[in-house]
Short mmCIF file of C-alpha atoms in Angstrom, two decimals:
data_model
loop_
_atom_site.label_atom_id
_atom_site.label_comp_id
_atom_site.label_asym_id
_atom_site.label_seq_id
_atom_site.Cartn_x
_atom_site.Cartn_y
_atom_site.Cartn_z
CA UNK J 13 89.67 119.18 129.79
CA UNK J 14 86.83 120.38 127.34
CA UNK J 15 88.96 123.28 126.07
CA UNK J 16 92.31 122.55 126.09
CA UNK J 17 91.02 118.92 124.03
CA UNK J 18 89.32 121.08 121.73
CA UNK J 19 92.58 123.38 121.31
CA UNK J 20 95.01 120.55 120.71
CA UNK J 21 92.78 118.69 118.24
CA UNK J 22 93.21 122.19 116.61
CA UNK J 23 96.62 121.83 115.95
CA UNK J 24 96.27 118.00 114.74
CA UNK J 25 97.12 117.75 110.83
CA UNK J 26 94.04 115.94 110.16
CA UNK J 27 92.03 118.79 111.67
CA UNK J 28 93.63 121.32 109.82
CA UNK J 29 93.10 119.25 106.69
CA UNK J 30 89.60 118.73 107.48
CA UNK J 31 89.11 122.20 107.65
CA UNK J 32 91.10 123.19 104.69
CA UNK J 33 89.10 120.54 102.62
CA UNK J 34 85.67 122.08 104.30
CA UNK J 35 86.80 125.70 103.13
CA UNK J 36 87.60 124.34 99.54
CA UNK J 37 84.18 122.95 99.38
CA UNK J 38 84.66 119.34 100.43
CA UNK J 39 81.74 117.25 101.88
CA UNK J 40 84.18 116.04 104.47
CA UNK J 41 83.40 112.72 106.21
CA UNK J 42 81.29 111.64 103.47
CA UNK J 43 84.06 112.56 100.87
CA UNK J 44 86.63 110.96 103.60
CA UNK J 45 84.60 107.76 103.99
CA UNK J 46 84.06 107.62 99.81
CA UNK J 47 87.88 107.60 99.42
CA UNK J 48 88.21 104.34 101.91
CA UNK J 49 85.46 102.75 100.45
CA UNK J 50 87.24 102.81 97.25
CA UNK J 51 90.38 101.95 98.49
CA UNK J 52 89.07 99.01 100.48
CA UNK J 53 87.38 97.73 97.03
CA UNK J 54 90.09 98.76 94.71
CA UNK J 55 91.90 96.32 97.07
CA UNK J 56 89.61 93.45 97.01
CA UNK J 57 89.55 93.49 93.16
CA UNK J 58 93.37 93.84 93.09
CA UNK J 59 94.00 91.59 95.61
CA UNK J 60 94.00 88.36 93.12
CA UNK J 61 95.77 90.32 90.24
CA UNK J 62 98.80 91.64 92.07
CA UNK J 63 99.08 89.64 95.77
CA UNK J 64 98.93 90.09 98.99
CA UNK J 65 102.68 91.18 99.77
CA UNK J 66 102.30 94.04 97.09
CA UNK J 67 99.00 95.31 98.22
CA UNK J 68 100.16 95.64 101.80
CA UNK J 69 103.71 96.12 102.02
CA UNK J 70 104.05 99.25 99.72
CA UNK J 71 101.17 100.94 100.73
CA UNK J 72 102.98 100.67 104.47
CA UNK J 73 105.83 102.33 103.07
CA UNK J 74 103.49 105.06 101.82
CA UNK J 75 101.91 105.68 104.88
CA UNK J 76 104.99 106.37 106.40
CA UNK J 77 106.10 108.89 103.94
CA UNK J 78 103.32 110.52 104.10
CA UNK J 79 103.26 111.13 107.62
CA UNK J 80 107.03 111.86 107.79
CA UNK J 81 106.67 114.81 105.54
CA UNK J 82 103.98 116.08 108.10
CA UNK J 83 105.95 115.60 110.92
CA UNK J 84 109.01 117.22 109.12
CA UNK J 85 107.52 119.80 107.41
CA UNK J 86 106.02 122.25 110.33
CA UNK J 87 105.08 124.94 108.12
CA UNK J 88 102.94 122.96 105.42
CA UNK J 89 100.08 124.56 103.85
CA UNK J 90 96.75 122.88 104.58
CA UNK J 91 96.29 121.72 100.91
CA UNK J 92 99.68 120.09 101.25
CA UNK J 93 98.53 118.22 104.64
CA UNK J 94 95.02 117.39 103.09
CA UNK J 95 96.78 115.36 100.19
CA UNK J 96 99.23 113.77 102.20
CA UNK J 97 96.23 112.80 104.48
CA UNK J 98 94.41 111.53 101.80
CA UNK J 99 96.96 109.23 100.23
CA UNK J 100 97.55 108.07 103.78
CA UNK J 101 93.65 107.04 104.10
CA UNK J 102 93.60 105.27 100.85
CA UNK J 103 97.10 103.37 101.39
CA UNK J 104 95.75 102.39 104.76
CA UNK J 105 92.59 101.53 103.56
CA UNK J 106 94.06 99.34 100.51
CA UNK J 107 96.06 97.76 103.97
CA UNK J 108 93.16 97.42 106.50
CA UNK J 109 91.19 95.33 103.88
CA UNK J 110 93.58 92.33 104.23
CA UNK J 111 93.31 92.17 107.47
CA UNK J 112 89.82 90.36 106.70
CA UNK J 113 91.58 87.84 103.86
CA UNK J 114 95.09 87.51 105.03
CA UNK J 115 94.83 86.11 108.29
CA UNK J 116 92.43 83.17 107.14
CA UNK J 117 95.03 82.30 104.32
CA UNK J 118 98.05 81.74 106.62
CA UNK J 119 97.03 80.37 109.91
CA UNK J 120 97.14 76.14 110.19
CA UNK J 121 93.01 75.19 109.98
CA UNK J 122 93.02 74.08 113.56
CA UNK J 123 93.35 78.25 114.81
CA UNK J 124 92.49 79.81 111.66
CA UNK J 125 89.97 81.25 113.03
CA UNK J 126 91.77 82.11 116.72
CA UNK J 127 94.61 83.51 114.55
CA UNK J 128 92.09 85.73 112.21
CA UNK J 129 90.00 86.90 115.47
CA UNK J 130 93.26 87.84 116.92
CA UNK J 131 95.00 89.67 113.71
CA UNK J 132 91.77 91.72 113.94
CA UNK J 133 91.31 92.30 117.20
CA UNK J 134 94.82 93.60 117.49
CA UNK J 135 94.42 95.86 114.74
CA UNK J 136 91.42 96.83 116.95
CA UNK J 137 93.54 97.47 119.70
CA UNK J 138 95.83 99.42 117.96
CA UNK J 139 93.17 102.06 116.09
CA UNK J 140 91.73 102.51 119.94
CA UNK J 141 95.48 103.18 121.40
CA UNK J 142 96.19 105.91 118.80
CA UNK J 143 92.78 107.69 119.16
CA UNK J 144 93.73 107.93 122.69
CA UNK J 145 97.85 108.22 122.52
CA UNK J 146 97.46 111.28 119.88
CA UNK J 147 95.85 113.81 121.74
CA UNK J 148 98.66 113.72 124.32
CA UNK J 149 101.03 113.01 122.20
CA UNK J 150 100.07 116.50 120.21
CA UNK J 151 99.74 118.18 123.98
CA UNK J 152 103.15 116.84 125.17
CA UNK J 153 105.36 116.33 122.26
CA UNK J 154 103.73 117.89 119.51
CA UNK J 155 102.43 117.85 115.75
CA UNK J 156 105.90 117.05 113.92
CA UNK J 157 106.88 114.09 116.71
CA UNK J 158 103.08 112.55 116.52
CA UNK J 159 103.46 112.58 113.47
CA UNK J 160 106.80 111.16 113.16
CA UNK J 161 106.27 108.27 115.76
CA UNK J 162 103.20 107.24 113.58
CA UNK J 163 105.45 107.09 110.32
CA UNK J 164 107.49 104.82 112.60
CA UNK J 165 104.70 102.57 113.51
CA UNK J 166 103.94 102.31 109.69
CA UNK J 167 107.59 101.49 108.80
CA UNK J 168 108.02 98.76 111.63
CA UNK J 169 104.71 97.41 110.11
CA UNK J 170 106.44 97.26 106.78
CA UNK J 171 109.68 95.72 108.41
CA UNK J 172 107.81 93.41 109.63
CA UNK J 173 105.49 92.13 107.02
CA UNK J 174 108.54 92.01 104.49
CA UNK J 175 110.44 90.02 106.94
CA UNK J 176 107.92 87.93 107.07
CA UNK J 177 104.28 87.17 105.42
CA UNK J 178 104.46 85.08 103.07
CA UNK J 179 102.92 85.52 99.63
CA UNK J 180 99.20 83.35 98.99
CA UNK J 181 98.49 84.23 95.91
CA UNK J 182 97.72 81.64 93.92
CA UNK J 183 98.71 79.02 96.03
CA UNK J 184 96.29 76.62 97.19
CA UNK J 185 95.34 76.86 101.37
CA UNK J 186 96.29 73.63 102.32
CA UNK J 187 99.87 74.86 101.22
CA UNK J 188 99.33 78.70 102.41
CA UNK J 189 98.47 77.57 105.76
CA UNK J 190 101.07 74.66 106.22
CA UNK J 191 103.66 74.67 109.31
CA UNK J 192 106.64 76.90 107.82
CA UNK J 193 110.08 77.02 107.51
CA UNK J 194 112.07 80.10 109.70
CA UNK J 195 111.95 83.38 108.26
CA UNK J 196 115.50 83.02 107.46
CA UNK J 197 115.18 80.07 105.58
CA UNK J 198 112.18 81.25 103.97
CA UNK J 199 113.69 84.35 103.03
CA UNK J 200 117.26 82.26 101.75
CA UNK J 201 115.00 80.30 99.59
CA UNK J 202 113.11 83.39 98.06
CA UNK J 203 109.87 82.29 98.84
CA UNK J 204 108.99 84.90 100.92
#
């Protein structure tokens, strides 16, 4: 398994971005884990100023741009895939930093803290499904359909959180963390 690993991770985007960015003179992980370290505190400053919906639900949407214009575009040049990886880290970053704030602001007090140990350990579960899902996925189906089923996982994540988290911002717990109304009502009322 050694070689063939080695010669799929190859043809992963991120590889070839990593590379490209290494060629160009890039520090690589360090520069990589700069870039999330700002996002994830660009986020934490923002997250009072702007809200919780619009720090998480756009930056969803970008991730799954992003990655569909890998998956679609098979002939990208590695500068092109470096970017688009980059805005993916920081929009994801911006993301994964709620997943620490969020949680705590919505579940009832009596499994706040079930509720927040579960939102993370999910997320948890997800990050260790994908680094095991893409290699095969890139042996089996491919760059352009990995990449395109992650841009899918981003945009039901998007679906999903519009549908349905509620905004906190500004709004005191005891009322952020209340029993709700239905999604439908919630979103027929507008306070969504």
């Amino acid at each position: 398994m050694g070689q063939e690993f080695i010669d799929v991770m190859g043809e992963v985007p991120a590889v070839r971005a990593h590379t490209a960015w290494s060629r160009a003179g890039g520090r690589g992980a360090r520069s990589f884990l700069g870039l999330t370290t700002g996002a994830g505190t660009a986020s934490l400053l923002l997250i009072e100023r702007i809200g919780r919906r619009k720090l998480m639900i756009p930056q969803q949407w970008v991730c799954a741009a992003v990655l569909v214009v890998i998956g679609l575009w098979a002939s990208e040049p590695p500068a092109v895939v470096l970017a688009c990886f980059l805005v993916f880290a920081f929009a994801n970053a911006m993301c994964t930093a709620l997943t620490g704030v969020y949680p705590g602001e919505i579940f009832p007090t009596e499994i706040r803290g079930i509720g927040t140990g579960f939102a993370t350990a999910f997320s948890r579960v997800g990050a260790a499904l994908g680094t095991f899902l893409l290699p095969w996925s890139m042996q089996h189906l491919g760059a352009g359909p990995s990449m395109l089923i992650a841009a899918g996982v981003c945009g039901v994540g998007a679906l999903v959180s519009q549908a349905l988290a509620p905004e906190t911002m500004g709004r005191p717990l005891s009322e952020t963390s209340a029993p709700r109304r239905s999604a439908r009502e919630a979103w027929r009322a507008g306070t969504h």
